[in-house]
Short mmCIF file of C-alpha atoms in Angstrom, two decimals:
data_model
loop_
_atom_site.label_atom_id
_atom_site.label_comp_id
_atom_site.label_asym_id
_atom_site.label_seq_id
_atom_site.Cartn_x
_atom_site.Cartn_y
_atom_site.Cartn_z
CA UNK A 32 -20.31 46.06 28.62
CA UNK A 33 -19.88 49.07 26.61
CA UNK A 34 -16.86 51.03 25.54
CA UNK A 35 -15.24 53.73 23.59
CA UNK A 36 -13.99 52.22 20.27
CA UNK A 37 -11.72 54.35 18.00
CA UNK A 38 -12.96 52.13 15.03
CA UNK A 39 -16.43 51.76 15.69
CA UNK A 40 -18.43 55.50 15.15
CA UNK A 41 -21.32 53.95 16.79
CA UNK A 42 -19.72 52.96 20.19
CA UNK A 43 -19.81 54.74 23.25
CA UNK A 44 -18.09 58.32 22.85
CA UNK A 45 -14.49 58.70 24.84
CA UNK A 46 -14.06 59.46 28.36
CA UNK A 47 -15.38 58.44 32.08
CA UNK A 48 -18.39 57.85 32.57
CA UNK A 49 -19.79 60.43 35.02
CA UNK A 50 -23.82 60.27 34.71
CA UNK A 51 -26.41 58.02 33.94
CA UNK A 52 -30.13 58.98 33.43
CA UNK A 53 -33.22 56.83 31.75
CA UNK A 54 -35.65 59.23 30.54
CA UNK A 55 -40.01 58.42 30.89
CA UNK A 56 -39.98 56.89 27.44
CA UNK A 57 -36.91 54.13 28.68
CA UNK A 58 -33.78 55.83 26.90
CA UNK A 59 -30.44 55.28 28.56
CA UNK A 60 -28.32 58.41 28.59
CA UNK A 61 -24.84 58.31 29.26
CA UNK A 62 -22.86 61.52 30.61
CA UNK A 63 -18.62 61.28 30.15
CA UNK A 64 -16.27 63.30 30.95
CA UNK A 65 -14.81 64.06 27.74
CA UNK A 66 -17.01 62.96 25.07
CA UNK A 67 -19.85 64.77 25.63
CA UNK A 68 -23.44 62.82 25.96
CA UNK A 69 -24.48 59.55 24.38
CA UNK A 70 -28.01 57.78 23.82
CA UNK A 71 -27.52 54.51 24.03
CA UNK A 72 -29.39 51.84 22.96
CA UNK A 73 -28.58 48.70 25.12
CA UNK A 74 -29.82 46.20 22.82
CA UNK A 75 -27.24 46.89 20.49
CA UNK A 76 -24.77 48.60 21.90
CA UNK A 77 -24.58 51.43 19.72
CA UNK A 78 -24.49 54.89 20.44
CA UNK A 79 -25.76 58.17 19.58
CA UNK A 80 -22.95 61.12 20.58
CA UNK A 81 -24.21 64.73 21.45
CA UNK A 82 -21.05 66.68 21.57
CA UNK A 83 -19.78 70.37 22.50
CA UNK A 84 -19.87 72.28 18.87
CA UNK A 85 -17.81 75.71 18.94
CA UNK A 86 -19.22 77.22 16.30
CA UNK A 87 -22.58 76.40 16.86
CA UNK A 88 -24.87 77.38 19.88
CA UNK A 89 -27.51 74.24 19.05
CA UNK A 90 -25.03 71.91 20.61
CA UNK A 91 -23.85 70.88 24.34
CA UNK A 92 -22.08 73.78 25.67
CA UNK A 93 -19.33 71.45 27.53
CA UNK A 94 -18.21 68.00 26.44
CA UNK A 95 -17.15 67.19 30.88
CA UNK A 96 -21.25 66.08 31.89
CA UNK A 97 -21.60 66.05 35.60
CA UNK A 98 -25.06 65.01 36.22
CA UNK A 99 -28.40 64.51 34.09
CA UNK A 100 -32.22 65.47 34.99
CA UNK A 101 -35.36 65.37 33.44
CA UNK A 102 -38.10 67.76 33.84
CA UNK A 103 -41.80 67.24 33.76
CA UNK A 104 -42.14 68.24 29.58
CA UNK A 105 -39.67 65.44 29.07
CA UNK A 106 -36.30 67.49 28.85
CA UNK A 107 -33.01 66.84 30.07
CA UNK A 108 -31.07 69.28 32.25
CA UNK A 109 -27.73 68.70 31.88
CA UNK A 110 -25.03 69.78 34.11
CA UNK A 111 -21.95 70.18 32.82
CA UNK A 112 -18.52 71.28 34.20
CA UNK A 113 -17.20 74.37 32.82
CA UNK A 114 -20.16 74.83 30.38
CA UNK A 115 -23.15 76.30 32.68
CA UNK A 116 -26.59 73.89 31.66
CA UNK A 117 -27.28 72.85 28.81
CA UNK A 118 -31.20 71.68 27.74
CA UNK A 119 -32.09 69.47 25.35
CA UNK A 120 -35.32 68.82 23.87
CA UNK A 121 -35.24 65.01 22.57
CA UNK A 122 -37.81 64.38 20.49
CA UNK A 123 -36.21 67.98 18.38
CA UNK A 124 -33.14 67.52 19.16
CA UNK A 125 -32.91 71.19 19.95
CA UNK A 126 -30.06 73.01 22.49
CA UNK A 127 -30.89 75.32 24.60
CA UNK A 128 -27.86 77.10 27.26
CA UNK A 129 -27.64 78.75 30.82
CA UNK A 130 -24.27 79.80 31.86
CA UNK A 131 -22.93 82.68 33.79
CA UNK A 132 -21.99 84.46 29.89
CA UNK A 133 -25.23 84.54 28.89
CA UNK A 134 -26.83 87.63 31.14
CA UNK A 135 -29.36 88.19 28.98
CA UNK A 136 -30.75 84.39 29.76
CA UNK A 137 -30.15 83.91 33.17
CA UNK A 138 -26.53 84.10 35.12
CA UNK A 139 -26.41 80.78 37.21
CA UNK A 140 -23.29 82.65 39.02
CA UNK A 141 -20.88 80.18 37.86
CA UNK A 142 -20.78 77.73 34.62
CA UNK A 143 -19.11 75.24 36.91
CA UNK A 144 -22.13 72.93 37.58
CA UNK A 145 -22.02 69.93 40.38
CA UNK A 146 -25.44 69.05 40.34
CA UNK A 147 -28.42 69.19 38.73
CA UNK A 148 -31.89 67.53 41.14
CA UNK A 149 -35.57 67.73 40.32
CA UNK A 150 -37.73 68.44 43.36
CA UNK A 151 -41.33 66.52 43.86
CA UNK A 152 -42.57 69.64 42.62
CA UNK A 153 -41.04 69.16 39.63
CA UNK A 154 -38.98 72.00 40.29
CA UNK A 155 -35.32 71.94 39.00
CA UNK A 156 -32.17 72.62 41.60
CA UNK A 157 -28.64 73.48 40.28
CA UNK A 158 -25.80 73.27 42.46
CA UNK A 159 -22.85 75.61 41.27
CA UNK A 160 -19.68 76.78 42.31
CA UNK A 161 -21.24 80.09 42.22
CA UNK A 162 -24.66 79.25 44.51
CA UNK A 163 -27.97 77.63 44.51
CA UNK A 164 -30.48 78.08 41.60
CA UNK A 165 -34.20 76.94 41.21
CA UNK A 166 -36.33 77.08 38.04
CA UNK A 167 -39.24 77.20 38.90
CA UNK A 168 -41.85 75.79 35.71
CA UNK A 169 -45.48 76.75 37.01
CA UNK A 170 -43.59 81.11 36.60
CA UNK A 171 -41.44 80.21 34.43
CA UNK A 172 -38.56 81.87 36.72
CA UNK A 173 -35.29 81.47 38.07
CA UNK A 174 -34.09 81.97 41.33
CA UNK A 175 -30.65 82.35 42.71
CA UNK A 176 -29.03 81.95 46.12
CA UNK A 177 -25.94 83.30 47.23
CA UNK A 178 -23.57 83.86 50.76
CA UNK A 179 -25.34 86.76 52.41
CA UNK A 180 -22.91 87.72 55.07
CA UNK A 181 -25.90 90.21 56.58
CA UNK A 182 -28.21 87.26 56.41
CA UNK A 183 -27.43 84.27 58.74
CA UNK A 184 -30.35 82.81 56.78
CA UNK A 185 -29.30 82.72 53.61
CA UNK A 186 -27.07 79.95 52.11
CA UNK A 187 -23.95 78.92 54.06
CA UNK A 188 -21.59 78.82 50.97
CA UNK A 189 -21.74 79.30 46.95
CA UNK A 190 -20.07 75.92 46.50
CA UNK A 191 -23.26 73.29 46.55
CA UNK A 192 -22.19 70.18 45.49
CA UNK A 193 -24.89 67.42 46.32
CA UNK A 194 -28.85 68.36 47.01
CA UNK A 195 -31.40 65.68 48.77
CA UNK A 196 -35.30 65.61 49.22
CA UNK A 197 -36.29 64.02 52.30
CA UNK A 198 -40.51 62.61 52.17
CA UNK A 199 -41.46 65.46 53.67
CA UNK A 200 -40.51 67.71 50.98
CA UNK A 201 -37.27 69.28 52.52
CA UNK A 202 -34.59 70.25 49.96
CA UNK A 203 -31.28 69.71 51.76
CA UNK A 204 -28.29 71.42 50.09
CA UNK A 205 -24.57 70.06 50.97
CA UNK A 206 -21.29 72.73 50.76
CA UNK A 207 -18.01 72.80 51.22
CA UNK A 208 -19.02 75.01 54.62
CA UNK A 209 -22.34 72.76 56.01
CA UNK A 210 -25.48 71.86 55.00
CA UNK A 211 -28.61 74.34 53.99
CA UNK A 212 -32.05 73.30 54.91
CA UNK A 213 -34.75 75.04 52.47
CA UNK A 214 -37.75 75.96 53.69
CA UNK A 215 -40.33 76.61 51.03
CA UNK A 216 -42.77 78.84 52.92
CA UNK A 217 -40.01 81.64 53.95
CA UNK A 218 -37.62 80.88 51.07
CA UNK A 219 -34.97 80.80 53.92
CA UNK A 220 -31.78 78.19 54.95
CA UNK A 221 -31.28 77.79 58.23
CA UNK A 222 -27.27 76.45 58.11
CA UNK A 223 -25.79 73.65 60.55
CA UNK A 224 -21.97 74.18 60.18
CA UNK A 225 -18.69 72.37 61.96
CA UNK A 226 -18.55 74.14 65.32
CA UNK A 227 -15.59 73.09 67.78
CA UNK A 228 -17.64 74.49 70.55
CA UNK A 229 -20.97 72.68 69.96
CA UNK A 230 -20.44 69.20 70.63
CA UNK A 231 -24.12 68.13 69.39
CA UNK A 232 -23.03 70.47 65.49
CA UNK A 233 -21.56 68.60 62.42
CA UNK A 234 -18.85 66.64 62.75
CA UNK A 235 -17.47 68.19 59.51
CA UNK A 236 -18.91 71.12 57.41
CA UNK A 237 -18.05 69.09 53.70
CA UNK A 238 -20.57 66.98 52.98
CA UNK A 239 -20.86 64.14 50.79
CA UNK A 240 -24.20 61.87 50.83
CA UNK A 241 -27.41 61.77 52.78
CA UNK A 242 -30.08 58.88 53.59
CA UNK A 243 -33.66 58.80 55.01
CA UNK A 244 -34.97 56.30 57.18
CA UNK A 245 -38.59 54.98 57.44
CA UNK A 246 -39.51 57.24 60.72
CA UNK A 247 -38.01 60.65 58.86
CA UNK A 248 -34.54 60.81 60.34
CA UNK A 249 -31.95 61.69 58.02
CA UNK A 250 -28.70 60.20 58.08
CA UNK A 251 -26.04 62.53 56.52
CA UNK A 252 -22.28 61.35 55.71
CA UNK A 253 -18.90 63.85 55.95
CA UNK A 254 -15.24 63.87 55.59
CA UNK A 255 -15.18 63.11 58.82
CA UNK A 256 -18.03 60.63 60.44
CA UNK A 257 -21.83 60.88 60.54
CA UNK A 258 -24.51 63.21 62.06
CA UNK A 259 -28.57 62.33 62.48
CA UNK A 260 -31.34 65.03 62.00
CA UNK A 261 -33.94 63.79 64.36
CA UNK A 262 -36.67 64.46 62.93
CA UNK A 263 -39.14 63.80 66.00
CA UNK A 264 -37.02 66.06 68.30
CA UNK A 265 -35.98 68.44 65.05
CA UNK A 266 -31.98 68.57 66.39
CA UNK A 267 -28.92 67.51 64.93
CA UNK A 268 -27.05 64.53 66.30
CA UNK A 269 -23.11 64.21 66.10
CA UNK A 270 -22.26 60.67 66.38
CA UNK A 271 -19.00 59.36 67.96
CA UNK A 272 -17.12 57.35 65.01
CA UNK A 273 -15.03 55.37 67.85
CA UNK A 274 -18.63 55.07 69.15
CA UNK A 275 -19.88 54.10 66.48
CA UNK A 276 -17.14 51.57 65.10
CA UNK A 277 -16.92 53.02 61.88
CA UNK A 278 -14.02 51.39 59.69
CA UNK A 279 -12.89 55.07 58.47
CA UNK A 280 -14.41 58.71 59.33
CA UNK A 281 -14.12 59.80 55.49
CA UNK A 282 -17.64 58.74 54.47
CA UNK A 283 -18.71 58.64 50.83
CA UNK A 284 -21.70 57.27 50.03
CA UNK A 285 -25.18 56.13 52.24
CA UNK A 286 -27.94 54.10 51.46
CA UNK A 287 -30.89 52.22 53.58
CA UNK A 288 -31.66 48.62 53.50
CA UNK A 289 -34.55 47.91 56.18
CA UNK A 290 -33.36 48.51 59.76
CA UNK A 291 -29.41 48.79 58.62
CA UNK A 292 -27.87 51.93 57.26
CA UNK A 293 -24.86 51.23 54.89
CA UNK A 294 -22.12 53.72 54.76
CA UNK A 295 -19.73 53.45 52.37
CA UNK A 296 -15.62 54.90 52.97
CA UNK A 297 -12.97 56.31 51.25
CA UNK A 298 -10.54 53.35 52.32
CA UNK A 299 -12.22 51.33 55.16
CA UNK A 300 -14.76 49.46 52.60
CA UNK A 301 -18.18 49.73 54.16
CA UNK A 302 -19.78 49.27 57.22
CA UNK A 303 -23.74 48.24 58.24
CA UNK A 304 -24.84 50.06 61.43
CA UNK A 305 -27.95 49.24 62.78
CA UNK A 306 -29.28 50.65 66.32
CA UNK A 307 -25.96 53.31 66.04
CA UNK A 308 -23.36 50.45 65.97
CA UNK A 309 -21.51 48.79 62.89
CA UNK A 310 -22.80 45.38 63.55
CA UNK A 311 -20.50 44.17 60.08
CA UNK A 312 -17.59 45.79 57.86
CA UNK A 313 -16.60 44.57 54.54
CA UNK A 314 -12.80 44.83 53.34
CA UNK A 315 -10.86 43.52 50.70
CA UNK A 316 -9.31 40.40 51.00
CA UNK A 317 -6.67 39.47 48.59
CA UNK A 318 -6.86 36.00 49.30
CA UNK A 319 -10.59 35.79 48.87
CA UNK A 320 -12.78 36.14 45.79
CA UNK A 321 -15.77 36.76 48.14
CA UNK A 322 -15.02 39.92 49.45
CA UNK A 323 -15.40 43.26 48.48
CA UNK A 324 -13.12 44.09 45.31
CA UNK A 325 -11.62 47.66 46.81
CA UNK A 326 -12.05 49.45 49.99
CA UNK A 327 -12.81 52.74 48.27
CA UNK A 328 -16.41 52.87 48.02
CA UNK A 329 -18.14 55.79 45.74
CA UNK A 330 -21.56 54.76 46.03
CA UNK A 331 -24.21 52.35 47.44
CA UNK A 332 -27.12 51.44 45.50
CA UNK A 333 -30.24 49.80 46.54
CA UNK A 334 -31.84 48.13 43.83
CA UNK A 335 -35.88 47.55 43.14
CA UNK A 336 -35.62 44.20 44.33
CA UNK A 337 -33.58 44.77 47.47
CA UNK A 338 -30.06 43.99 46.65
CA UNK A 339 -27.40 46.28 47.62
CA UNK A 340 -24.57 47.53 44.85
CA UNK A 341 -21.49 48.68 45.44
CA UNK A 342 -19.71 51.03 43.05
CA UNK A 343 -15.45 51.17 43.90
CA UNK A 344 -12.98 53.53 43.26
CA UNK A 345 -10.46 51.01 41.61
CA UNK A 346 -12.54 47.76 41.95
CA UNK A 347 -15.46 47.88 39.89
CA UNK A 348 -18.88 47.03 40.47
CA UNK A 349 -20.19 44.47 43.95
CA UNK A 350 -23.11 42.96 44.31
CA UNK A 351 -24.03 41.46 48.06
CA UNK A 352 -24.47 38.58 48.12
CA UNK A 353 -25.66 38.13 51.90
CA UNK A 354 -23.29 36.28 54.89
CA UNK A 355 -20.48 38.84 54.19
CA UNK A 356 -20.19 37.41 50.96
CA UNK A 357 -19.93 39.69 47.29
CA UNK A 358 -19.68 38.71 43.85
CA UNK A 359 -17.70 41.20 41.93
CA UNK A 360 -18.32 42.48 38.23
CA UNK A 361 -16.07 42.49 36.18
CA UNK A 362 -15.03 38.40 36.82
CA UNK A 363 -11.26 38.85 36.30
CA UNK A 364 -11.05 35.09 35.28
CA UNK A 365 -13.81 36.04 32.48
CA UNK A 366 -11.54 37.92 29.58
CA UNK A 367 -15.05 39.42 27.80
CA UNK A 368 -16.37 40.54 30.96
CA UNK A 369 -13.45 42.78 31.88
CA UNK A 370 -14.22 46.48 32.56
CA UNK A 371 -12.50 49.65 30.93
CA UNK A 372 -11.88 50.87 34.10
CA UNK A 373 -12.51 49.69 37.76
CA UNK A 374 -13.22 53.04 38.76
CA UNK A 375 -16.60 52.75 38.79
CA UNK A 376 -18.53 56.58 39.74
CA UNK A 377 -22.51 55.60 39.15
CA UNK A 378 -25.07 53.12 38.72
CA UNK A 379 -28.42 52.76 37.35
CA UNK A 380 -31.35 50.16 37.32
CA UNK A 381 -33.20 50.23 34.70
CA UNK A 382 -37.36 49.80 34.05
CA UNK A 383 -36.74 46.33 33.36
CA UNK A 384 -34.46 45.40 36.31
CA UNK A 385 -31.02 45.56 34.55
#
């Protein structure tokens, strides 16, 4: 594993990791919270740092990295948290910034950035506490969206903090107020909010993670259970957690693997629904290695060859195993294996499976 080292210049700079990104050419890039951006080179271990330089503007404009992109000319968007974007040409190793200072360049609305999300048009999406903006490369153009309270089409709120294509080509944007469905022809978002009078509406308007099954029905996760866009009969379903069996409402993180949707909680470990029942659930179990190493599940990856990762919020890293059973990373008997931190926030596969 790799880790910040106050002796060693060349090891991972300080801080949580937030992002991780491998660019076309195969370079690992590693987003913290503190230290600013690192190339990494697996192989070795060693690391590059790209940090936050005050007196210079050809530096990262914010040292807290949220989330990593890469366009279609090969550079990286990077999202940062009180910095705006910053955009960095690689192969010149060359800074370029967008925040909300910098009128004269573009004003994103706020330099708090959540999310950054390239489109299958190659289009780039930033979500910001301050709205929705698209760069758009074939004009060379920005675009922002903002709360229009004279529009009930425009965006539903100027906090956007996750963004989702569907196959289709359907940009869905998740607030703190419901989620925003762009449609490219009209430029428009036609909003589905928390409504205590609509029974069929959102079971909660904060949204946290969304996942698309093989027929085009999107499965999206909230604070407080989980709704279905049916895509043949184009409504939004509200499902009944007690219905459902869900382990805890507070859903984190989704993912698809075949017929079973995965849905990972904030303290009820996960649960596998298939035909709109939990058919398993996976806690912690102190008195066996086996099980799943925390309940607080951040995110759910499926990997290229079909396994299923769990990232935990105090636990570390699970793969599954199959029969209920998980083997956890770090081993805690294993003293060189042992992670930094169990908090674990992302994972990544890279082009050669690891």
């Amino acid at each position: 594993y790799y880790q910040h080292d106050i002796t060693d210049g060349n090891s991972l700079s300080r801080g949580r990791v937030r992002a991780l990104h491998q660019s076309s050419d195969g370079t690992i890039w590693v987003g913290t919270e503190l230290g600013g951006l690192n190339k990494l080179d697996p192989q070795t271990g060693r690391a590059i740092h790209f940090a936050h330089d005050p007196n210079s503007l050809n530096s990262l404009s914010d040292n807290y990295v949220r989330s990593i992109a890469e366009d279609d000319d090969g550079r990286l968007w990077i999202a940062t948290f009180n910095g705006g974007v910053s955009i960095f040409y690689p192969k010149a190793e060359v800074w370029e910034r967008i925040n909300s200072s910098q009128s004269e360049v573009y004003d994103l609305g706020s330099n708090r950035v959540r999310t950054v999300f390239k489109d299958q048009s190659g289009d780039i999406w930033l979500g910001t506490d301050g709205g929705l903006n698209l760069w758009r490369p074939t004009t060379k153009d920005f675009l922002h969206y903002v709360v229009d309270l004279t529009n009930v089409r425009s965006i539903s709120d100027n906090t956007v903090f996750s963004i989702f294509q569907d196959k289709g080509g359907v940009i869905w944007v998740g607030t703190f107020n419901g989620i925003n469905k762009w449609n490219a022809t009209v430029e428009t978002f036609p909003h589905f909010k928390q409504q205590s009078t609509n029974p069929t509406g959102l079971t909660s308007s904060s949204i946290s993670s969304f996942a698309e099954v093989s027929n085009g029905d999107v499965w999206i996760g909230t604070f407080a259970g989980l709704n279905r866009w049916d895509e043949s009969e184009a409504k939004l379903e509200a499902l009944s957690s007690d219905m459902l069996g869900l382990s805890d409402t507070r859903v984190m993180s989704l993912a698809i693997q075949g017929k079973a949707l995965w849905a990972g909680t904030m303290s009820g470990g996960v649960n596998i629904i298939e035909n709109d029942l939990v058919v398993a659930t996976h806690t912690t179990d102190p008195h066996d290695a086996n099980s799943i190493s925390s309940n607080a599940v951040s995110r759910i990856y499926n990997d290229s060859r079909g396994q299923i990762w769990l990232t935990t919020y105090g636990g570390g890293v699970n793969k599954y195993l199959g029969d209920g059973k998980f083997k956890r990373y770090p081993d805690v008997t294993n003293p060189y294996g042992a992670f930094s931190d169990l908090r674990a926030l992302d994972i990544l596969e890279a082009g050669d499976g690891t």
